Tab-separated table of C-alpha atoms and ligand atoms in Angstrom:
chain	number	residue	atom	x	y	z
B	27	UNK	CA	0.000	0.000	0.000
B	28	UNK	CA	1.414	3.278	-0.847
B	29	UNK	CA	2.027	5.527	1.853
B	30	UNK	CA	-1.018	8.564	2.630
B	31	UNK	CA	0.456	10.674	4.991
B	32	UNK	CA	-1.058	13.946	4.344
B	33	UNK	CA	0.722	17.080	4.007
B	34	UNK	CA	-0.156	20.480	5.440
B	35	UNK	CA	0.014	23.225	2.363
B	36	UNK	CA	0.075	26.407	3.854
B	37	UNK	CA	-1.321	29.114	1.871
B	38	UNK	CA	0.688	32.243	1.006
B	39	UNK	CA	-1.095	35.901	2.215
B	40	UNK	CA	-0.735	38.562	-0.127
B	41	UNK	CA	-1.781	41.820	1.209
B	42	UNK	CA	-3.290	44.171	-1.585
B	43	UNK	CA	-3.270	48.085	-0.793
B	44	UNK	CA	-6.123	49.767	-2.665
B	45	UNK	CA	-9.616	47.843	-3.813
B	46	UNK	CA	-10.579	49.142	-7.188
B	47	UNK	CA	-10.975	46.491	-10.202
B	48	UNK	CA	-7.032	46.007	-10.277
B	49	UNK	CA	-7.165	44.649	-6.719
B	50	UNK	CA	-10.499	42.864	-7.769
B	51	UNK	CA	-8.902	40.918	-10.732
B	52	UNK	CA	-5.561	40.427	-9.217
B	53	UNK	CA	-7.514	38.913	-6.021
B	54	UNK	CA	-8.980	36.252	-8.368
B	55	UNK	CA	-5.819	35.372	-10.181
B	56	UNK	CA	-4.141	35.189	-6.218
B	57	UNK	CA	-6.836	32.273	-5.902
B	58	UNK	CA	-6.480	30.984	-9.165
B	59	UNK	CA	-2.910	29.777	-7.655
B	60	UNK	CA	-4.238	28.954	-4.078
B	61	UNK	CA	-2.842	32.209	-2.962
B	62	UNK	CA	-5.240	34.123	-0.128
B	63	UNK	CA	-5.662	37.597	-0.303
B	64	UNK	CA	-6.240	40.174	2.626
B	65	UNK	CA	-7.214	43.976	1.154
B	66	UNK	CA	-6.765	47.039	3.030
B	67	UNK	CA	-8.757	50.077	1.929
B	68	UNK	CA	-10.999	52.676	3.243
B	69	UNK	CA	-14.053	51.855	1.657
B	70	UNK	CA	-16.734	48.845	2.334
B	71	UNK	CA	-18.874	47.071	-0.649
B	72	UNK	CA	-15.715	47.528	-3.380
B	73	UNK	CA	-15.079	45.698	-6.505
B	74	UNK	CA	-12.330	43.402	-4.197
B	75	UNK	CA	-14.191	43.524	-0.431
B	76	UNK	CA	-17.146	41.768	-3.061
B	77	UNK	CA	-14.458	38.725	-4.306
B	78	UNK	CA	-12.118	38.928	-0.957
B	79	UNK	CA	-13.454	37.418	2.106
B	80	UNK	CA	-10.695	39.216	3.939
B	81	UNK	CA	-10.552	43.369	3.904
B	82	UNK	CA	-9.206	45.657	6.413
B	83	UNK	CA	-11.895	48.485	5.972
B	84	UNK	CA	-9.258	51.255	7.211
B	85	UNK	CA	-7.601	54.384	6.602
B	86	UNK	CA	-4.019	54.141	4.545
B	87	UNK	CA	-2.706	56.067	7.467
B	88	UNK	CA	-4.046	53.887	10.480
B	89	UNK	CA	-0.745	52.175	11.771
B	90	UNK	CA	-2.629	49.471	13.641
B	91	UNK	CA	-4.386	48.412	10.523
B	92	UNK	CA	-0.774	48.105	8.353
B	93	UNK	CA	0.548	46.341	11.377
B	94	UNK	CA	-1.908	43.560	11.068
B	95	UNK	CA	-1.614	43.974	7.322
B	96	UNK	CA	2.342	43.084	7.939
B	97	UNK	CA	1.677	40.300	10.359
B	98	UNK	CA	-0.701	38.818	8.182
B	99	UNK	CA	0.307	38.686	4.764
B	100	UNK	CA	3.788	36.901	3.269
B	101	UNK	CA	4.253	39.815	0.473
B	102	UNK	CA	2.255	43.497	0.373
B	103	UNK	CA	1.293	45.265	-2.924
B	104	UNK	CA	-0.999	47.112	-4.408
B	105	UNK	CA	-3.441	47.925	-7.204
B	106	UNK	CA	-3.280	52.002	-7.048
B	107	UNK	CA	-0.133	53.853	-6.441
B	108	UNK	CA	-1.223	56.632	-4.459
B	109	UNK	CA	-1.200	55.499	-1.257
B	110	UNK	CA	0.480	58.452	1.186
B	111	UNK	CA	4.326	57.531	1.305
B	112	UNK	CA	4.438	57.590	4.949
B	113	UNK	CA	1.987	54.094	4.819
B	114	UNK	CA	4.367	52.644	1.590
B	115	UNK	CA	7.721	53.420	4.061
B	116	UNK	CA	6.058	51.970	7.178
B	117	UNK	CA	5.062	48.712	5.234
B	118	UNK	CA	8.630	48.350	3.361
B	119	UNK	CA	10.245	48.529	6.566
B	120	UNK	CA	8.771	45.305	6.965
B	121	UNK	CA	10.641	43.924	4.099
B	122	UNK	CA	6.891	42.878	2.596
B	123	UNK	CA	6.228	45.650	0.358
B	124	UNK	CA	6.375	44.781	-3.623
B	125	UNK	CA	7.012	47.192	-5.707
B	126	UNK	CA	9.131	48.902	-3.202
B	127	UNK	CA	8.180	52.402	-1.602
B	128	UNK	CA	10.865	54.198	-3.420
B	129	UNK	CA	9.624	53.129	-6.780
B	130	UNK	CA	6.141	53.606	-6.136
B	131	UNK	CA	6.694	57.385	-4.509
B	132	UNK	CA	8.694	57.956	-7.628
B	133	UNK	CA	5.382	57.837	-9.753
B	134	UNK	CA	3.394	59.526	-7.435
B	135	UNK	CA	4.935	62.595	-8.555
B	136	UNK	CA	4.787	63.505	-12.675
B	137	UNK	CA	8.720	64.997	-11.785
B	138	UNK	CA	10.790	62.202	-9.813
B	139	UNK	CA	8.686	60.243	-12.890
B	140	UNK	CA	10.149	62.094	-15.868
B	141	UNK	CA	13.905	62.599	-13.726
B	142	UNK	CA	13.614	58.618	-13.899
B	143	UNK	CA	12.346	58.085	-17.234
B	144	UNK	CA	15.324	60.351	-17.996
B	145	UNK	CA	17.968	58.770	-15.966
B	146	UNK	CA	16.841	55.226	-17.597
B	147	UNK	CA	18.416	56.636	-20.909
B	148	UNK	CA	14.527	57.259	-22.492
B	149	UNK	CA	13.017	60.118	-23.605
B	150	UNK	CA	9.706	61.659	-21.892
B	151	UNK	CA	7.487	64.485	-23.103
B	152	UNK	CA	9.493	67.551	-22.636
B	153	UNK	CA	9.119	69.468	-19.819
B	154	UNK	CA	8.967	72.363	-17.678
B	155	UNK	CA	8.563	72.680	-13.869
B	156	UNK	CA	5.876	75.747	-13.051
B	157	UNK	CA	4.739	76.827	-9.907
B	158	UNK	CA	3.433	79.982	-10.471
B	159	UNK	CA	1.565	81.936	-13.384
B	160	UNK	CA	4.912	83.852	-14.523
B	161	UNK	CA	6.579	80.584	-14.514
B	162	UNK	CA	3.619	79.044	-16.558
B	163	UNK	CA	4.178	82.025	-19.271
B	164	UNK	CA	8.020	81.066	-18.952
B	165	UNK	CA	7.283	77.462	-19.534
B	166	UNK	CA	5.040	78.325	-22.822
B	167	UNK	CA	7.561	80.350	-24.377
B	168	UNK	CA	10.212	77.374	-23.771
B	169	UNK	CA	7.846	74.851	-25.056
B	170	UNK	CA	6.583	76.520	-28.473
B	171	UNK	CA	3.750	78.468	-27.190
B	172	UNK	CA	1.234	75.192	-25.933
B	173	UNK	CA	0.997	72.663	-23.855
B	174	UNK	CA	-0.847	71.110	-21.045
B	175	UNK	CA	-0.549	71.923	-17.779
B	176	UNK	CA	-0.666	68.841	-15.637
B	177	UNK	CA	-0.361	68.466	-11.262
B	178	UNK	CA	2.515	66.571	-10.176
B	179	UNK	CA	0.729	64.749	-7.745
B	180	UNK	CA	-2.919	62.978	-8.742
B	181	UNK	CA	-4.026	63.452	-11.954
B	182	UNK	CA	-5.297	60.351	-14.046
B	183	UNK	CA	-7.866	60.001	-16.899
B	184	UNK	CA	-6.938	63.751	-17.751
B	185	UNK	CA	-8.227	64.810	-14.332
B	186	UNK	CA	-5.531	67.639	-13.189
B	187	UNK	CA	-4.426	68.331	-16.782
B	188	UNK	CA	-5.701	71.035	-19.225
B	189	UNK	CA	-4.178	72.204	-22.444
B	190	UNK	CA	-3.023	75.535	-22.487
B	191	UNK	CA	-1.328	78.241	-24.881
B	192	UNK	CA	0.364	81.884	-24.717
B	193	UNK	CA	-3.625	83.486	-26.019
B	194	UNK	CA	-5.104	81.985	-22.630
B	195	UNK	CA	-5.625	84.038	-19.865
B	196	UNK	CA	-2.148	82.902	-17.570
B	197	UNK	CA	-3.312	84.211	-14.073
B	198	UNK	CA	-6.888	82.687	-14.578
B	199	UNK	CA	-5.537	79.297	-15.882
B	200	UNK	CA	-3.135	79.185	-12.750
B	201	UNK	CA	-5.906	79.570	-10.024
B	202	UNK	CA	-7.500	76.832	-11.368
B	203	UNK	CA	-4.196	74.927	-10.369
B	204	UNK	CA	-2.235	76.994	-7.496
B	205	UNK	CA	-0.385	73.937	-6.773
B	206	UNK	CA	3.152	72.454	-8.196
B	207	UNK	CA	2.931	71.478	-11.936
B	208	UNK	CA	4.406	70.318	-14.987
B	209	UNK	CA	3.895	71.974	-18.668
B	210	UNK	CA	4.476	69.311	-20.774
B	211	UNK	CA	5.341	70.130	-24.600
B	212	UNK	CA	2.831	68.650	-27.145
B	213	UNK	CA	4.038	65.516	-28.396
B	214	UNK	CA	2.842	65.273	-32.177
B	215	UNK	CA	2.398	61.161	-32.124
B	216	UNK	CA	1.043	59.037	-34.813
B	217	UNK	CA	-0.450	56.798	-32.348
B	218	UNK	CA	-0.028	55.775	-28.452
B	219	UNK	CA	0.909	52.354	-27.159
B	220	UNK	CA	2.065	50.834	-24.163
B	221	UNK	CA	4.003	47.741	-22.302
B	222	UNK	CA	3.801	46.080	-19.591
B	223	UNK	CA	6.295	44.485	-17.935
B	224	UNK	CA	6.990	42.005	-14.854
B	225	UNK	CA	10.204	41.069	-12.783
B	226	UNK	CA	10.933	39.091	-10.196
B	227	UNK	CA	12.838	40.458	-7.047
B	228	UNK	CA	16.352	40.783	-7.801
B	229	UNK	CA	16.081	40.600	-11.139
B	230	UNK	CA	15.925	36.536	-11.349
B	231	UNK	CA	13.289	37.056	-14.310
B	232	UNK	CA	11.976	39.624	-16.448
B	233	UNK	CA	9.234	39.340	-18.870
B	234	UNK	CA	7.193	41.765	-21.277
B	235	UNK	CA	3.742	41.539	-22.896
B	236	UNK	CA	3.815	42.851	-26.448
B	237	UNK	CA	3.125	46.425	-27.545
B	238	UNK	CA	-0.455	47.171	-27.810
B	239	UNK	CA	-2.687	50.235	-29.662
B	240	UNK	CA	-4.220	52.902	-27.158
B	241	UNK	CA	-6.917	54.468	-28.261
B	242	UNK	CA	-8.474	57.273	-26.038
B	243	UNK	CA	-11.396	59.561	-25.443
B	244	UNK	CA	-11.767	62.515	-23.586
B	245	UNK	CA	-7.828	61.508	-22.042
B	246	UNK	CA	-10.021	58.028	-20.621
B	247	UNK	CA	-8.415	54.491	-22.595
B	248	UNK	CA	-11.764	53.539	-24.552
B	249	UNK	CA	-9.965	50.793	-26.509
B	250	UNK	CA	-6.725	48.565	-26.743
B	251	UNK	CA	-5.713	46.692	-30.021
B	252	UNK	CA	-3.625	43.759	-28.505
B	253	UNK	CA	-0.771	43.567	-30.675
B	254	UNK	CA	-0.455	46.492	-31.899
B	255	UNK	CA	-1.427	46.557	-35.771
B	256	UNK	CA	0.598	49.292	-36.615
B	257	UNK	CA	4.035	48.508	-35.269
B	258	UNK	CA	6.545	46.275	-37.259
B	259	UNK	CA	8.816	43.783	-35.800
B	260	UNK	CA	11.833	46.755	-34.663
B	261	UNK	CA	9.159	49.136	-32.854
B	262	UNK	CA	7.415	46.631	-31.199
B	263	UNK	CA	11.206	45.088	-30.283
B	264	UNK	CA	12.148	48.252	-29.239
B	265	UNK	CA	9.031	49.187	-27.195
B	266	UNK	CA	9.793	45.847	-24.878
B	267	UNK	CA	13.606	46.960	-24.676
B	268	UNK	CA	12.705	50.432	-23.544
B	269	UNK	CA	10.399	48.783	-20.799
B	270	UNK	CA	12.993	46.483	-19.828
B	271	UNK	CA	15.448	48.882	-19.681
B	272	UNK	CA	13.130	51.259	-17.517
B	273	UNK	CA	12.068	47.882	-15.055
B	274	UNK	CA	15.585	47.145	-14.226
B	275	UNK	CA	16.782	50.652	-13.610
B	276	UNK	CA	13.979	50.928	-11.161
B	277	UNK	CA	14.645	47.705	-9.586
B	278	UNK	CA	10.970	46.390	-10.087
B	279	UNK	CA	9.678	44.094	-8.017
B	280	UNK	CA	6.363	43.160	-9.752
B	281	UNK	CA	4.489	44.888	-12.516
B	282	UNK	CA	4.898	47.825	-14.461
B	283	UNK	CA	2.551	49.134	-17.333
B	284	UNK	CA	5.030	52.102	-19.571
B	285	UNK	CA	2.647	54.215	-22.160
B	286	UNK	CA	4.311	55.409	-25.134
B	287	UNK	CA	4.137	58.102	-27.707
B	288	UNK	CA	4.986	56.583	-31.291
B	289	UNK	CA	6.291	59.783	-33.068
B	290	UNK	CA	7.964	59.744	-36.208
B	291	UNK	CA	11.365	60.190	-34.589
B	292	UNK	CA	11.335	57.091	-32.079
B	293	UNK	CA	9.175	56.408	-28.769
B	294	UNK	CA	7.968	59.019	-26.263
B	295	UNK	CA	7.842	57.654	-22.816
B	296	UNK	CA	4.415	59.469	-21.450
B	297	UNK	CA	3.959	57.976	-17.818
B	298	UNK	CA	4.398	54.770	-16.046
B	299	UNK	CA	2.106	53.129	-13.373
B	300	UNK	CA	3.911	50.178	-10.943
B	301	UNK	CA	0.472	48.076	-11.218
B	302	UNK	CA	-1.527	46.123	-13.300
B	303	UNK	CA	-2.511	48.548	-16.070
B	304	UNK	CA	-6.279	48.892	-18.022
B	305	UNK	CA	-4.123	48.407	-21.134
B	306	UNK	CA	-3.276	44.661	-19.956
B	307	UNK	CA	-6.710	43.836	-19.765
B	308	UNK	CA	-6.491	42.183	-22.681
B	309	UNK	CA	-4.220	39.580	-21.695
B	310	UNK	CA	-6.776	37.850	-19.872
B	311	UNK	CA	-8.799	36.169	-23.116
B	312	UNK	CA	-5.498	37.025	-25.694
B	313	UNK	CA	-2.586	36.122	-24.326
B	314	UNK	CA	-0.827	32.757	-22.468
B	315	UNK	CA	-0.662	34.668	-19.417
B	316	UNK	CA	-3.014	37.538	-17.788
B	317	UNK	CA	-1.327	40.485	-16.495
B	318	UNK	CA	-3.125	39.825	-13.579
B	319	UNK	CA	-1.418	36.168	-12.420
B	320	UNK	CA	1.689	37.551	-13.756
B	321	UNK	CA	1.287	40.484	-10.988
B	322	UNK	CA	0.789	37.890	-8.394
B	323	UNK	CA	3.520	35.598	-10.008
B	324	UNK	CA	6.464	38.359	-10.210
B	325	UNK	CA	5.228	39.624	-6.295
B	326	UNK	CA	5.035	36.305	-4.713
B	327	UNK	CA	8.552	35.760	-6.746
B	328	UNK	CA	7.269	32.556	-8.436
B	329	UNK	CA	8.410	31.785	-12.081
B	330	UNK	CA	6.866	34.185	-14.434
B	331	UNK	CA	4.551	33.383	-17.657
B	332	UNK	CA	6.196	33.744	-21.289
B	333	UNK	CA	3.759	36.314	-22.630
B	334	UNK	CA	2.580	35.519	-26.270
B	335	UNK	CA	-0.445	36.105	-28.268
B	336	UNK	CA	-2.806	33.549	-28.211
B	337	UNK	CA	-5.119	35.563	-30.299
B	338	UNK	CA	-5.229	39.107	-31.696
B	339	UNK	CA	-7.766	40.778	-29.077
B	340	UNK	CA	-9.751	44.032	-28.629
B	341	UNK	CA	-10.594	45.370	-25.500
B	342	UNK	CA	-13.169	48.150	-24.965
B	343	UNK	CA	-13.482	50.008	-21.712
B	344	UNK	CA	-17.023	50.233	-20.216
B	345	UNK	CA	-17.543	53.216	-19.238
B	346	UNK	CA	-20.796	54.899	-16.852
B	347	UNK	CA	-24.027	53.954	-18.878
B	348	UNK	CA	-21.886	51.589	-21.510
B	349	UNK	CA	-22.578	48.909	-18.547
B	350	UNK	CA	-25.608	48.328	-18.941
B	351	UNK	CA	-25.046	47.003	-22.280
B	352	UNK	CA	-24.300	43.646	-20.889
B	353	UNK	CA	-26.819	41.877	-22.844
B	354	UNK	CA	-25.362	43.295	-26.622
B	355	UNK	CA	-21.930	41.777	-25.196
B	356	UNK	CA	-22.903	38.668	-24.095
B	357	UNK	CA	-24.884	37.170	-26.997
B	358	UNK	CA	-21.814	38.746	-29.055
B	359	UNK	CA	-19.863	35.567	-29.715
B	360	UNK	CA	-16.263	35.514	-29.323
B	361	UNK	CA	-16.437	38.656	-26.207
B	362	UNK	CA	-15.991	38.081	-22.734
B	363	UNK	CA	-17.520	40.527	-20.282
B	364	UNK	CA	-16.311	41.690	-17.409
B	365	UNK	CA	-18.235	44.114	-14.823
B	366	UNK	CA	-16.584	45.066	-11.799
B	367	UNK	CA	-19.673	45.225	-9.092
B	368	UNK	CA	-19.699	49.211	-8.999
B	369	UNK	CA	-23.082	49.771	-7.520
B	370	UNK	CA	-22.991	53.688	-9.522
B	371	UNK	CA	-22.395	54.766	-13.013
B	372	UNK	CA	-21.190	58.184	-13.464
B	373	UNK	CA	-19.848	59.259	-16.585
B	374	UNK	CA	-16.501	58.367	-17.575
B	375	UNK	CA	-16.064	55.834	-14.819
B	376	UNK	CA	-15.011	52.174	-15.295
B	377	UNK	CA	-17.676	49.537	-15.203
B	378	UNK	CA	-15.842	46.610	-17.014
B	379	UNK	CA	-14.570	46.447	-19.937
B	380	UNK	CA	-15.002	43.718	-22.772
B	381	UNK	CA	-12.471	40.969	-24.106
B	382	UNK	CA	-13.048	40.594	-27.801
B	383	UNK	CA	-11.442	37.774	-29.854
B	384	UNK	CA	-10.192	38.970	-33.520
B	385	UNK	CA	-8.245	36.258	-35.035
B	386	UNK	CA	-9.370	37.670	-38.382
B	387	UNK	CA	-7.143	40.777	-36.806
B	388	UNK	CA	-7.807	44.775	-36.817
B	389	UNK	CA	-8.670	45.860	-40.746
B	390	UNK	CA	-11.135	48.456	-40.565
B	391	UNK	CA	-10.642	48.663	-36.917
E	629	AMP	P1	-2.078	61.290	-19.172
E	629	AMP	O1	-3.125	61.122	-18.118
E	629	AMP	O2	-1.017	62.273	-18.823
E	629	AMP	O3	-1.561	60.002	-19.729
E	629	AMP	O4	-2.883	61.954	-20.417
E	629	AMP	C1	-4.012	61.330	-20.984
E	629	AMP	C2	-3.978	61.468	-22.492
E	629	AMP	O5	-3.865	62.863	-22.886
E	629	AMP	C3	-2.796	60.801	-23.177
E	629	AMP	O6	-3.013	59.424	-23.335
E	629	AMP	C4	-2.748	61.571	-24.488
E	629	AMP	O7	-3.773	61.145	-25.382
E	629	AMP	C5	-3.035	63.000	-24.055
E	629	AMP	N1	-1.770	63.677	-23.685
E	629	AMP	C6	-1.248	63.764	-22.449
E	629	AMP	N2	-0.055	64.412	-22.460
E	629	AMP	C7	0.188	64.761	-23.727
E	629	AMP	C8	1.248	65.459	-24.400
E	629	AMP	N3	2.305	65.945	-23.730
E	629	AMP	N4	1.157	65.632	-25.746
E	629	AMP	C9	0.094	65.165	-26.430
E	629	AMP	N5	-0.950	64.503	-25.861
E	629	AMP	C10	-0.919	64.301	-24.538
């Protein structure tokens, strides 16, 4: 008789920091892999409290919640990057934090961003610091007369940005912002793009999903072509070596999504977020690998997936009322819905987005 001693599997804790849909998919992947998940965030009913039995409802800044957080969980991260620093350093004291604090304060502000994009040998938007309406008209003149004016700290989805030239009003435009800012230079791309890309602590392994097509509205993704139909074989090649480049000068420990300007004189790194990014969403019905398990793979430093396209895939945001088209979606064959559980639909907010096979590929599109 063969032997049946059992053996205890202990499950691995990952704490996740944040509970929008990024912490929501990433949670299920965790499982996927046996993983449990604990969430810390302020708010109750979220897209991950609804898949996690196991969320800290707490303030980022309540010390006694992080402590538990620490003493629970194997490996922290997080599906939103602006958690105040002072929680980030407190957690990566603990040695549990992935991607470290210093990385993740680094894109919390558009300037330590662009300094790093810069110091990774790449080329962001050019840029001018302005903190004050004469600076602002400085800034113009420098940068050919227009730009947008963008905060340094939280701005997404074109919130905190606004596109500005030397005919505006300067003083007026300025009290709208009265805060530190960057006037970035208007890039003149052909199209925008973007790669993610995982590693392992230390650097053990490093992987990239292809280059995928951004298409936006109103500064919101509506669409991703995943890959991208209009790069050749050297962009798309040198898309993933930029990313690369960029994940091991920041010593990444987990994911990182990089958006890109494709001008006609190279790539223009725009921003970077150190998370599972809406332009990976994708991955989940088109690729071997979803960005989601490969965040939980490259954090929980467990071999990573080999990226590849499995099929050529569109993804279309959801956004506010573009919900409630469930039905249209789901007798659409070939398109895999996904609704995140947010109980209100304002306009221009996520919902869920849709997964749709192409293998015929992008013409017309
Ligand atoms: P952001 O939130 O900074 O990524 O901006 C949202 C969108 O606004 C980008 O995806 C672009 O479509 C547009 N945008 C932002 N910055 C620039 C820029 N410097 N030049 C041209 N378009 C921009």
């Amino acid at each position: 008789m063969t032997n049946c001693a059992s053996i205890t599997m202990q499950p691995k804790i990952l704490g996740m920091l944040g509970s929008g849909q990024l912490g929501r998919m990433s949670a299920l992947a965790a499982y996927r892999l046996g993983i449990e998940v604990v969430g810390l965030a302020p708010d109750s009913d979220s897209p991950l409290a609804q898949v996690c039995p196991s969320v800290i409802q707490a303030d980022y800044l309540d010390f006694g919640a992080l402590d538990q957080l620490i003493q629970r969980c194997d490996v922290i991260t997080l599906e939103f990057e602006n958690i105040p620093y002072e929680a980030l350093a407190y957690l990566g004291r603990s040695g549990k934090l992935r991607p470290g604090a210093e990385l993740v304060g680094l894109t919390q502000d558009r300037l330590s961003e662009k300094q790093a994009i810069e110091r990774a040998g790449l080329r962001p938007a050019p840029y001018r610091q302005v903190d004050s309406a004469t600076g602002l008209a400085r800034a113009l003149q420098d940068l050919g007369g227009q730009g947008i004016l963008k905060t340094r700290r939280l701005g997404y989805d074109g919130k905190g940005q606004q596109r500005v030239s030397t005919a505006d009003n300067l003083e007026a435009v300025w009290r709208g912002f009265d805060q530190p800012c960057l006037l970035e230079g208007l890039v003149e791309f052909l199209w925008e793009g973007s790669v993610i890309v995982a590693r392992r602590p230390g650097g053990v392994e490093l992987q990239a999903f292809p280059l995928v097509e951004n298409r936006h509205e109103n500064h919101i993704l509506s669409e991703t072509l995943a890959p991208a139909p209009k790069a050749g074989v050297a962009l798309a090649q040198e898309a993933e070596r930029q990313a690369r480049v960029l994940a091991e000068s920041l010593g990444l420990e987990g994911l990182l999504g990089i958006e890109f300007f494709i001008t006609s004189e190279g790539l223009v790194v725009n921003e970077m977020a150190p998370r599972p990014h809406n332009s990976g969403h994708w991955s989940q019905a088109g690729a071997s690998v979803d960005q989601f398990e490969q965040h939980v793979r490259a954090v929980m430093d467990l071999p990573l997936g080999h990226p590849s396209v499995v099929c050529p895939t569109r993804m279309v945001n959801l956004l506010g009322a573009a919900a409630t088209e469930q039905n249209h979606w789901l007798s659409h064959d070939g398109a895999q819905l996904h609704l995140y559980g947010k109980r209100s639909a304002k306009e221009g907010r996520k919902m869920g987005h849709v997964n749709i096979l192409t293998p015929e590929g992008f013409a017309g599109l």
